[in-house]
Tab-separated table of C-alpha atoms in Angstrom:
chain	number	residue	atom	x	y	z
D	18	UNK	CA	-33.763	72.907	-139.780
D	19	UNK	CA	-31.787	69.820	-138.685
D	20	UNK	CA	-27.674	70.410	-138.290
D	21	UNK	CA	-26.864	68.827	-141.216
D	22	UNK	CA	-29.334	71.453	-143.039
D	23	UNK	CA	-27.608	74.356	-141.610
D	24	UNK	CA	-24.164	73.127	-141.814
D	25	UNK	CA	-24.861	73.519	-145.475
D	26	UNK	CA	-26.357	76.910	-144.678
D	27	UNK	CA	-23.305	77.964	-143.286
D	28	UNK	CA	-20.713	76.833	-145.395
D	29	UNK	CA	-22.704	78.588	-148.253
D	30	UNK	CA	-23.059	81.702	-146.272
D	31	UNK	CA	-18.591	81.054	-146.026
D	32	UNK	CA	-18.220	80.234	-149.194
D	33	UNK	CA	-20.352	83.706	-150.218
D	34	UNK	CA	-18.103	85.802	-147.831
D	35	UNK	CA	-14.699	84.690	-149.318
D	36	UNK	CA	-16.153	85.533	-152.910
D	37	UNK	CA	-17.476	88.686	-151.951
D	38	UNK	CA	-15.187	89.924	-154.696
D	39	UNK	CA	-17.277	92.681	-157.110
D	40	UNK	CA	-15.547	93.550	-160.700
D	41	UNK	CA	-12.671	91.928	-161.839
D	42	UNK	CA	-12.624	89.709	-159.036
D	43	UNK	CA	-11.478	92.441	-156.600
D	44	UNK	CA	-13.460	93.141	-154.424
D	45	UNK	CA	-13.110	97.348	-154.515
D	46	UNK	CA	-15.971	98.009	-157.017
D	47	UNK	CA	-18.135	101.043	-155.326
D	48	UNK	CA	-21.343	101.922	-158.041
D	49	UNK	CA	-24.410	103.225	-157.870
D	50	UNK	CA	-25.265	99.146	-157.120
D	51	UNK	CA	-24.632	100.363	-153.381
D	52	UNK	CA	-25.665	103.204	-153.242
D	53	UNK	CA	-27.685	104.339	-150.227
D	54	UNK	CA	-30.946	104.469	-152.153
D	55	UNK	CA	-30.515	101.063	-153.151
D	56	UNK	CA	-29.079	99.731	-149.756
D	57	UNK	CA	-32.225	101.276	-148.126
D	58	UNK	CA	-34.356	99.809	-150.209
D	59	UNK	CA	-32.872	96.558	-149.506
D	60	UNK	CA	-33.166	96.244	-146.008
D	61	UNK	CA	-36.575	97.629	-145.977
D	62	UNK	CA	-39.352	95.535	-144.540
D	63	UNK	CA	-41.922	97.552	-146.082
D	64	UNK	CA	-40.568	96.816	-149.926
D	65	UNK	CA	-42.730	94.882	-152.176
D	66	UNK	CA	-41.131	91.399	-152.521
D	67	UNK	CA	-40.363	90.753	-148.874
D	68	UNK	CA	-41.020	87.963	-146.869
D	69	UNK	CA	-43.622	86.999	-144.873
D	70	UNK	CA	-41.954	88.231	-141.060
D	71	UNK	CA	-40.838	90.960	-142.685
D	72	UNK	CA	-44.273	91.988	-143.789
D	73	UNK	CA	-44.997	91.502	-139.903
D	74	UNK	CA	-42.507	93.613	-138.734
D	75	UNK	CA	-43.283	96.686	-141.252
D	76	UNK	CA	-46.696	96.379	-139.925
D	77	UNK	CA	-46.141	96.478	-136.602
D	78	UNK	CA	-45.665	100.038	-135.598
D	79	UNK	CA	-42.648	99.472	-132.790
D	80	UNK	CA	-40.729	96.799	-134.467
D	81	UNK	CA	-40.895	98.860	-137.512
D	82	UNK	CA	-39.788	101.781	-135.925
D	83	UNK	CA	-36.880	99.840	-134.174
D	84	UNK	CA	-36.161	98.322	-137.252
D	85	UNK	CA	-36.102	101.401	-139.228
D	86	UNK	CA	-33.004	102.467	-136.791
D	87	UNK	CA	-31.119	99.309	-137.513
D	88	UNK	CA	-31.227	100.072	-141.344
D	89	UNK	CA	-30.458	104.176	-140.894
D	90	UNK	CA	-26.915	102.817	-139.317
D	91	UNK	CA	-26.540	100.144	-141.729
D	92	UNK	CA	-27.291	102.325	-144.748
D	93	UNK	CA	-24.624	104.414	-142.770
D	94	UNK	CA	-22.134	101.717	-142.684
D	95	UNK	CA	-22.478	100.545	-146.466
D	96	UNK	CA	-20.844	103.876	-147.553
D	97	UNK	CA	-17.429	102.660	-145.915
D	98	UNK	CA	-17.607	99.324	-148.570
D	99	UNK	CA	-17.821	98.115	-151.953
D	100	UNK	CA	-21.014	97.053	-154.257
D	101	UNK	CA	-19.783	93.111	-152.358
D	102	UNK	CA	-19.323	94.324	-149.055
D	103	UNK	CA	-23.322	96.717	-148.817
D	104	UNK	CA	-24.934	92.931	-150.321
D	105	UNK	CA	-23.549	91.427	-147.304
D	106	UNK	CA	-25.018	93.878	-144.891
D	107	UNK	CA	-28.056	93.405	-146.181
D	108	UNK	CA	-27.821	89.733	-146.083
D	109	UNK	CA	-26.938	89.525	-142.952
D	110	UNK	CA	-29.526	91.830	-141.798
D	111	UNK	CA	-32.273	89.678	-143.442
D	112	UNK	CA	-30.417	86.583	-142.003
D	113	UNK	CA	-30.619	87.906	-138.691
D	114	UNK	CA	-34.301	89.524	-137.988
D	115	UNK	CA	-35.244	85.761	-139.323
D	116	UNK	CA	-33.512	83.792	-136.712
D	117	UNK	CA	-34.837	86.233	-133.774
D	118	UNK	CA	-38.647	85.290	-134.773
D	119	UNK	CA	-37.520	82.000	-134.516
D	120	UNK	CA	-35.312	82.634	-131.185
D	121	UNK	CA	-38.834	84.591	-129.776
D	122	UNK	CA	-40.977	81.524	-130.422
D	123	UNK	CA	-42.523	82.677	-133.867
D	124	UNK	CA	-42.493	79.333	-136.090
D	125	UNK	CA	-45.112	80.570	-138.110
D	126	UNK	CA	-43.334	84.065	-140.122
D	127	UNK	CA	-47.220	85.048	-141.033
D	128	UNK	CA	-48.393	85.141	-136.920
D	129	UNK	CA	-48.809	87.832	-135.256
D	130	UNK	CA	-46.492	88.195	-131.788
D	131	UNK	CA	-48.003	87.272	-128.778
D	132	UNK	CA	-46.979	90.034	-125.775
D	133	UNK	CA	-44.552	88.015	-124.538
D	134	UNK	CA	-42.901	86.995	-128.050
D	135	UNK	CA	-43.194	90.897	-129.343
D	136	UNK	CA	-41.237	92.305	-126.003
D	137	UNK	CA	-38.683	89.416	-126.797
D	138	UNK	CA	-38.202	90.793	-130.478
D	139	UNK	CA	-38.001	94.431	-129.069
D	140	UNK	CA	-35.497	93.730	-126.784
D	141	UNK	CA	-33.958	91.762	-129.939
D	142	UNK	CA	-34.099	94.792	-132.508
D	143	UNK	CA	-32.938	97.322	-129.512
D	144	UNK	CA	-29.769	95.648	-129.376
D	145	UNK	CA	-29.278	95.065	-132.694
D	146	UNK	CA	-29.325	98.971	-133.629
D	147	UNK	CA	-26.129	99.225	-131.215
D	148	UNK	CA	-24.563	96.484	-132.863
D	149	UNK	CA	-25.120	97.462	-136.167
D	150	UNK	CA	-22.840	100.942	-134.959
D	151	UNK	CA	-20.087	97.957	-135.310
D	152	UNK	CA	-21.042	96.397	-138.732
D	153	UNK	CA	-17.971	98.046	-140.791
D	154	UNK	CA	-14.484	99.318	-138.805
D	155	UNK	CA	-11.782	101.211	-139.907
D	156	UNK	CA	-8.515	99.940	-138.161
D	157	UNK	CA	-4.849	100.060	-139.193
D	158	UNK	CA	-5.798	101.134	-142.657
D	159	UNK	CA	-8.407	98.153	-143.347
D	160	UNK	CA	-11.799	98.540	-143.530
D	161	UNK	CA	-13.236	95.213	-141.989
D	162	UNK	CA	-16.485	94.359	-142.664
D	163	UNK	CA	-18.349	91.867	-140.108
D	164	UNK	CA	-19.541	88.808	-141.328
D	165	UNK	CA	-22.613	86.825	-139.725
D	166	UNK	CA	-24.023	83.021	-140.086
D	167	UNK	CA	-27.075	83.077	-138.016
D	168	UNK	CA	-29.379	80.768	-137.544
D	169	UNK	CA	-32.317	79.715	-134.896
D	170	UNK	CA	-33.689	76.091	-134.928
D	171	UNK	CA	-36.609	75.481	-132.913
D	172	UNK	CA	-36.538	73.364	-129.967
D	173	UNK	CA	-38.637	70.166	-130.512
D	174	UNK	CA	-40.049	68.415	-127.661
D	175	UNK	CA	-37.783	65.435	-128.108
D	176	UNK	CA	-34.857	67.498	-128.095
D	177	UNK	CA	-36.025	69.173	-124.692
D	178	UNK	CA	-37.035	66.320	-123.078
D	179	UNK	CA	-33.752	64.732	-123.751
D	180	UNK	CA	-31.826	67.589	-122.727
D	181	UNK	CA	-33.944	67.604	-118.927
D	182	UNK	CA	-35.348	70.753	-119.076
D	183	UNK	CA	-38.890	70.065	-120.230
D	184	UNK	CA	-41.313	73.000	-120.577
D	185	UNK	CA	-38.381	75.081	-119.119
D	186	UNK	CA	-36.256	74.658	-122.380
D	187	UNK	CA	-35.917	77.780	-124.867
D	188	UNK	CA	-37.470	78.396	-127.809
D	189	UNK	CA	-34.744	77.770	-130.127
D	190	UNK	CA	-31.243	77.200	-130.179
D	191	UNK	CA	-29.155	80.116	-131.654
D	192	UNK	CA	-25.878	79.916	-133.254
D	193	UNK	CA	-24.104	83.471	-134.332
D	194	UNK	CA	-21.051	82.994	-135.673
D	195	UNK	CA	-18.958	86.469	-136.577
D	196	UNK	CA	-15.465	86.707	-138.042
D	197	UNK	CA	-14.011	89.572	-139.930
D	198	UNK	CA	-13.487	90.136	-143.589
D	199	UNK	CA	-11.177	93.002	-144.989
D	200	UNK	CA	-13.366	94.694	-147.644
D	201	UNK	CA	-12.061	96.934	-150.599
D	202	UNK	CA	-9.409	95.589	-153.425
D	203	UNK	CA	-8.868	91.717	-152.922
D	204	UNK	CA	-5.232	91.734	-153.006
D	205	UNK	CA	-3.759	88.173	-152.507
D	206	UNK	CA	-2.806	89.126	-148.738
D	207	UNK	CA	-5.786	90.367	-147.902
D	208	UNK	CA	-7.767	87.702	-149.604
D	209	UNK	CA	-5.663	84.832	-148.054
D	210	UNK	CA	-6.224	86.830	-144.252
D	211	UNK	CA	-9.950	86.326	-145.173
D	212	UNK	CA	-9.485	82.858	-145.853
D	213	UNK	CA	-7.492	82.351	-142.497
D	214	UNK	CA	-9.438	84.151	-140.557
D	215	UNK	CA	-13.042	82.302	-142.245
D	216	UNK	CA	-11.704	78.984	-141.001
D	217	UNK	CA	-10.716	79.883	-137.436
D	218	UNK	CA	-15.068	79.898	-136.032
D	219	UNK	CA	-15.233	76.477	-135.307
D	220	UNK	CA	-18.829	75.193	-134.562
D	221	UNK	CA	-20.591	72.041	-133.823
D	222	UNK	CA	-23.888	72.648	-135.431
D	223	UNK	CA	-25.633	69.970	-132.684
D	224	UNK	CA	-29.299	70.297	-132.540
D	225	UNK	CA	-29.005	71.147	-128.715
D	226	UNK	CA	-26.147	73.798	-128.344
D	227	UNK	CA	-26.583	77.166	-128.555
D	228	UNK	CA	-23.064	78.596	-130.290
D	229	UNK	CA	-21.717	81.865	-130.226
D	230	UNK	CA	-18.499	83.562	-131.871
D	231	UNK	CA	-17.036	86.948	-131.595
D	232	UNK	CA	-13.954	88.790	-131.852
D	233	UNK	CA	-12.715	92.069	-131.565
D	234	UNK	CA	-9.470	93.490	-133.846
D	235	UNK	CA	-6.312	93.510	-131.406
D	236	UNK	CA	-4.146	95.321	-133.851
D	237	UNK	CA	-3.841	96.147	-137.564
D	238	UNK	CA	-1.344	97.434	-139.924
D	239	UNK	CA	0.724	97.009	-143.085
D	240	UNK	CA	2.778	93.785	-141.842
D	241	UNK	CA	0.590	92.192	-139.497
D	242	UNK	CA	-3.231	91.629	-137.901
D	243	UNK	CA	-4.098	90.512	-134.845
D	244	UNK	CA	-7.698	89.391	-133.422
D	245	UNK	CA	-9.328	87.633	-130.997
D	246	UNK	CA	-11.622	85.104	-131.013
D	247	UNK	CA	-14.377	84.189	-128.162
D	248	UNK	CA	-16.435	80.764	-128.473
D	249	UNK	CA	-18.938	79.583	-126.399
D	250	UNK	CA	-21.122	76.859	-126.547
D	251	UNK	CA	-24.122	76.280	-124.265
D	252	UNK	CA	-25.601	72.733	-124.256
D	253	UNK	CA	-29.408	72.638	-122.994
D	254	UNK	CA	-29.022	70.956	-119.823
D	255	UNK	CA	-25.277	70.895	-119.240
D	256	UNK	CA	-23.974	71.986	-115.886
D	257	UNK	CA	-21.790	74.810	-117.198
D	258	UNK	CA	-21.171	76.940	-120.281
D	259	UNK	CA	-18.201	76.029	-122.499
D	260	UNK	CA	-15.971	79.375	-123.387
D	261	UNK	CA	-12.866	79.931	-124.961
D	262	UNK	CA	-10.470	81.947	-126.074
D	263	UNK	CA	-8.005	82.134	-129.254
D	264	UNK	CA	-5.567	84.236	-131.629
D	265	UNK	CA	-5.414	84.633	-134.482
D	266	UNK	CA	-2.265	86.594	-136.304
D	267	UNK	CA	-2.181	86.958	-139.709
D	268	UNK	CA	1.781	87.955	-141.388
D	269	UNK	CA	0.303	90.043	-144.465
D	270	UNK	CA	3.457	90.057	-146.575
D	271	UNK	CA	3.213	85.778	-146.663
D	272	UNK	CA	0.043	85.841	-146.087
D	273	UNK	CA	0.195	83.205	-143.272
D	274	UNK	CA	-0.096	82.877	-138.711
D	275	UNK	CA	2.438	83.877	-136.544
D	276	UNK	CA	4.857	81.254	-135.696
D	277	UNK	CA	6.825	81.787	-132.245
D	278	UNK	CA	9.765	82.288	-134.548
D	279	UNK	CA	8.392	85.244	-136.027
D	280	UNK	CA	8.542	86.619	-132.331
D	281	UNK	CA	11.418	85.904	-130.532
D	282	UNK	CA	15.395	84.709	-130.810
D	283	UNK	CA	15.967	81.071	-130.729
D	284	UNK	CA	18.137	79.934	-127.783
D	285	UNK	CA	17.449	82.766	-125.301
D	286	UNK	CA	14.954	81.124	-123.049
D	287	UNK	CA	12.096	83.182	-123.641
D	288	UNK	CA	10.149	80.336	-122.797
D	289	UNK	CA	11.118	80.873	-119.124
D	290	UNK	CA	10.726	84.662	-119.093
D	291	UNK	CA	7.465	85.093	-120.219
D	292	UNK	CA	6.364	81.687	-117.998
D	293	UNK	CA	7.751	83.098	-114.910
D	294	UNK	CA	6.129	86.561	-115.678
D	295	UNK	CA	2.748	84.882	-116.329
D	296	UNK	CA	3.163	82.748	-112.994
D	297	UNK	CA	3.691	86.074	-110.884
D	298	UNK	CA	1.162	87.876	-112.613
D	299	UNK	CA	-1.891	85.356	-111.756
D	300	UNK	CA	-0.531	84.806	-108.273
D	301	UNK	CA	-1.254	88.130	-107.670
D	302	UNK	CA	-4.903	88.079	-109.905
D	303	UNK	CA	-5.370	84.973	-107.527
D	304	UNK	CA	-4.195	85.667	-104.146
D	305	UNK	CA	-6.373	83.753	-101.925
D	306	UNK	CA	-4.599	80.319	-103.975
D	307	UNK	CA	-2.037	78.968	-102.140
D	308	UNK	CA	0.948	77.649	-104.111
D	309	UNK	CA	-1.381	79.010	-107.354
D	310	UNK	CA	-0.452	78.732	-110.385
D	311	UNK	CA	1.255	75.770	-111.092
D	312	UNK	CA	4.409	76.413	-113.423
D	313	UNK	CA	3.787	73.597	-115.765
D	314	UNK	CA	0.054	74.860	-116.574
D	315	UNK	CA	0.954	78.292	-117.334
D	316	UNK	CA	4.253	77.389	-118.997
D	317	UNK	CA	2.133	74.729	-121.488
D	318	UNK	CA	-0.314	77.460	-122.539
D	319	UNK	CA	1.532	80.477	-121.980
D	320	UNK	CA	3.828	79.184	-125.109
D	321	UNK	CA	1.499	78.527	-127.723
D	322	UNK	CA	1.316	81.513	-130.405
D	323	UNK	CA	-2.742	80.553	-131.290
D	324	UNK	CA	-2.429	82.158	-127.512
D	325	UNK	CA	-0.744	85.208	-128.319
D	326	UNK	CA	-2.241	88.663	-128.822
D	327	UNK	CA	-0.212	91.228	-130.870
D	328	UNK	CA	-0.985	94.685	-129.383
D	329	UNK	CA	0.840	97.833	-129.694
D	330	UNK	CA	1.957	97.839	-125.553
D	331	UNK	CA	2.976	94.401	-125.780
D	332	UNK	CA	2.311	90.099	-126.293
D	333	UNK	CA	-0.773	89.802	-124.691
D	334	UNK	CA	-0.944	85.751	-123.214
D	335	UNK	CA	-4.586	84.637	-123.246
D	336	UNK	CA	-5.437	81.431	-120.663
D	337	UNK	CA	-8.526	79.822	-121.307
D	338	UNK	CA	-10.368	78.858	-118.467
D	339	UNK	CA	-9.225	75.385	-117.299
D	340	UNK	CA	-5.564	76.263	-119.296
D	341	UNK	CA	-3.483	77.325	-115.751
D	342	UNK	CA	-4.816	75.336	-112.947
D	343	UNK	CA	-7.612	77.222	-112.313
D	344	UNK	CA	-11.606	75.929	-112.344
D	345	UNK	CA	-14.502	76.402	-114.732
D	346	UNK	CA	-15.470	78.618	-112.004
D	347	UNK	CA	-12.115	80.420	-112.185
D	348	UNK	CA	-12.784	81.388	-115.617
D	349	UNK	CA	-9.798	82.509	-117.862
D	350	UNK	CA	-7.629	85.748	-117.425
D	351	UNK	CA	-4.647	87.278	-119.784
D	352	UNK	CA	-1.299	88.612	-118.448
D	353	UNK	CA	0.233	91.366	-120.753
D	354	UNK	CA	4.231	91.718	-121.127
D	355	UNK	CA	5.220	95.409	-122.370
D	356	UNK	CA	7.275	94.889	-125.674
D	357	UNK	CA	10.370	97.224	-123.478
D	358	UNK	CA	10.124	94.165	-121.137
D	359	UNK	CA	10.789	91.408	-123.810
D	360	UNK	CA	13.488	93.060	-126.347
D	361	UNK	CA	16.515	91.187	-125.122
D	362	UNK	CA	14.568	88.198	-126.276
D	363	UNK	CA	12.448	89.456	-129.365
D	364	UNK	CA	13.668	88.719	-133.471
D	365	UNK	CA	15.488	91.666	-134.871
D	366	UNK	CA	13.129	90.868	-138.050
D	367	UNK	CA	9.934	90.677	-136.547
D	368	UNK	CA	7.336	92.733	-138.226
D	369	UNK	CA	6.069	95.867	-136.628
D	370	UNK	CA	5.094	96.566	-133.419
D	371	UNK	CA	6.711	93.517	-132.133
D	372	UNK	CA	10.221	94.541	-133.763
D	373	UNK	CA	12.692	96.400	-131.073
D	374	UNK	CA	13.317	99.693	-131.834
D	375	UNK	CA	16.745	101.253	-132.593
């Protein structure tokens, strides 16, 4: 599939997430639909109706029985979401298992694994039935629900000639782009945090990077919800391997991101304080750097709120690699600053936990 074919995938598979919204356009309907029966059935490889790999798989007695774990878990998970929410699960399951034949060197869904393909998809389905353990999570009163676009292209031998590597390039190129979605009634907070959170993955779709997006929840409650984002991008042949890091904060009661406003007083040089406390902090992560970090770096990044991590200890200042001075070698680090540490400097109306206590 070229990327202009799954750039359309993708934005479907989007588009499908934010109307994940069940009866009355709400998103909290729970029936017999998704029911475990029904969810089982669904992600079963051995159903009548299912495709070709899957076919494959259910007749192969260690895949299947790998396989089998995944969708024990997953039929697990679906309990914890709506008639919407169990769909997705299985669509993303189905979504997935294809792009690992691809990823294993399987163009062909009807071929049987060679030995080395079938330990690649075994290693593949392993790790999947630990990931699936993370499918739905219940933080802060929200039950997010993880949402997948997957895809493998194959590596043609144009692409890996021009990328250097030859007969050394992979088999495909993989992109796995996650973000959360808050499951159950689709109030219009919640929905527009889905929407917000949706359009933070950015991805290049290029025929010769492999793309990857993750993100774990930071905090969650009733006035605000904080995650973080990981990208990286891989180019075939490239020297090194592109990563970064991002926030995003959702205010639930507008329904919008954190502005540095939200945070702290105007006019009381927090700027400086939380600079100065970054600069000492990776002086001491980075010892063996003279004269390291340089001010202007860590003050440039250090103030940007798509930066900032909401936790419940304190503002948690993500650096990029590249973002303080430092090398790609250097990677990135974070510097935390208790909440007890900031107060004379934080908004008397900022939501909860950033607000100072009485």
């Amino acid at each position: 599939m070229s990327a202009r074919g799954v750039g359309h995938l993708f934005a479907a598979v989007a588009t499908l997430a934010l109307c994940a919204c069940g009866d009355s356009a709400t998103g909290s309907s729970k029936t017999e639909q998704s029911s475990a029966e029904r969810i089982s059935a669904g992600l079963d490889v051995c159903a009548q109706g299912s495709n070709e790999f899957a076919q494959r798989v259910c007749e192969n007695r260690s895949l299947a029985a790998l396989d089998n774990q995944v969708r024990e878990t997953l039929v697990t998970e679906s309990a914890s979401v709506s008639d919407a929410g169990a769909a997705m699960l299985v669509q993303n399951q189905t979504r997935w298992r294809e792009a690992q034949r691809i990823s294993c060197g399987i163009i062909d869904p009807d071929a049987q694994p060679t030995t080395e393909q079938q330990q690649c998809l075994e290693a593949e389905f392993r790790a999947r039935a630990q990931d699936a353990t993370n499918a739905v999570q219940d933080v802060g009163g929200y039950t997010f629900q993880r949402m997948e676009l997957v895809d493998a292209t194959p590596v043609t031998a144009e692409i890996a000639e021009a990328s250097g590597l030859g007969d050394g390039a992979p088999n495909a190129v993989v992109r796995n782009i996650r973000f959360p979605r808050i499951d159950g009634e689709q109030t219009p907070e919640i929905r527009r945090f889905n929407e917000l959170v949706a359009q933070e993955p950015q991805f290049r779709l290029s025929d010769a990077t492999n793309e990857s997006v993750d993100y774990t929840i930071a905090y969650a409650g009733p006035e605000l919800i904080s995650v973080r984002f990981i990208v990286s991008q891989d180019t075939l042949g490239a020297a090194n391997v592109t990563n970064t890091v991002k926030a995003v904060t959702v205010l639930m009661n507008e329904g919008r991101a954190l502005l540095a406003t939200d945070v702290f007083r105007a006019g009381t040089r927090w700027e400086d304080f939380i600079t100065t406390r970054a600069v000492q902090t990776i002086a001491r992560q980075y010892a063996d750097y003279p004269n390291f970090p340089p001010r202007r770096d860590v003050y440039e990044t250090a103030t940007k709120p798509h930066l900032w991590l909401i936790t419940e200890q304190g503002l948690l200042l993500l650096f990029p690699p590249l973002s303080f001075g430092g090398s790609h070698a250097d990677g990135g680090t974070e510097v935390t600053i208790p909440w007890a540490d900031l107060r004379p400097y934080l908004n008397p109306a900022a939501p909860t936990p950033i607000r100072p206590s009485a």
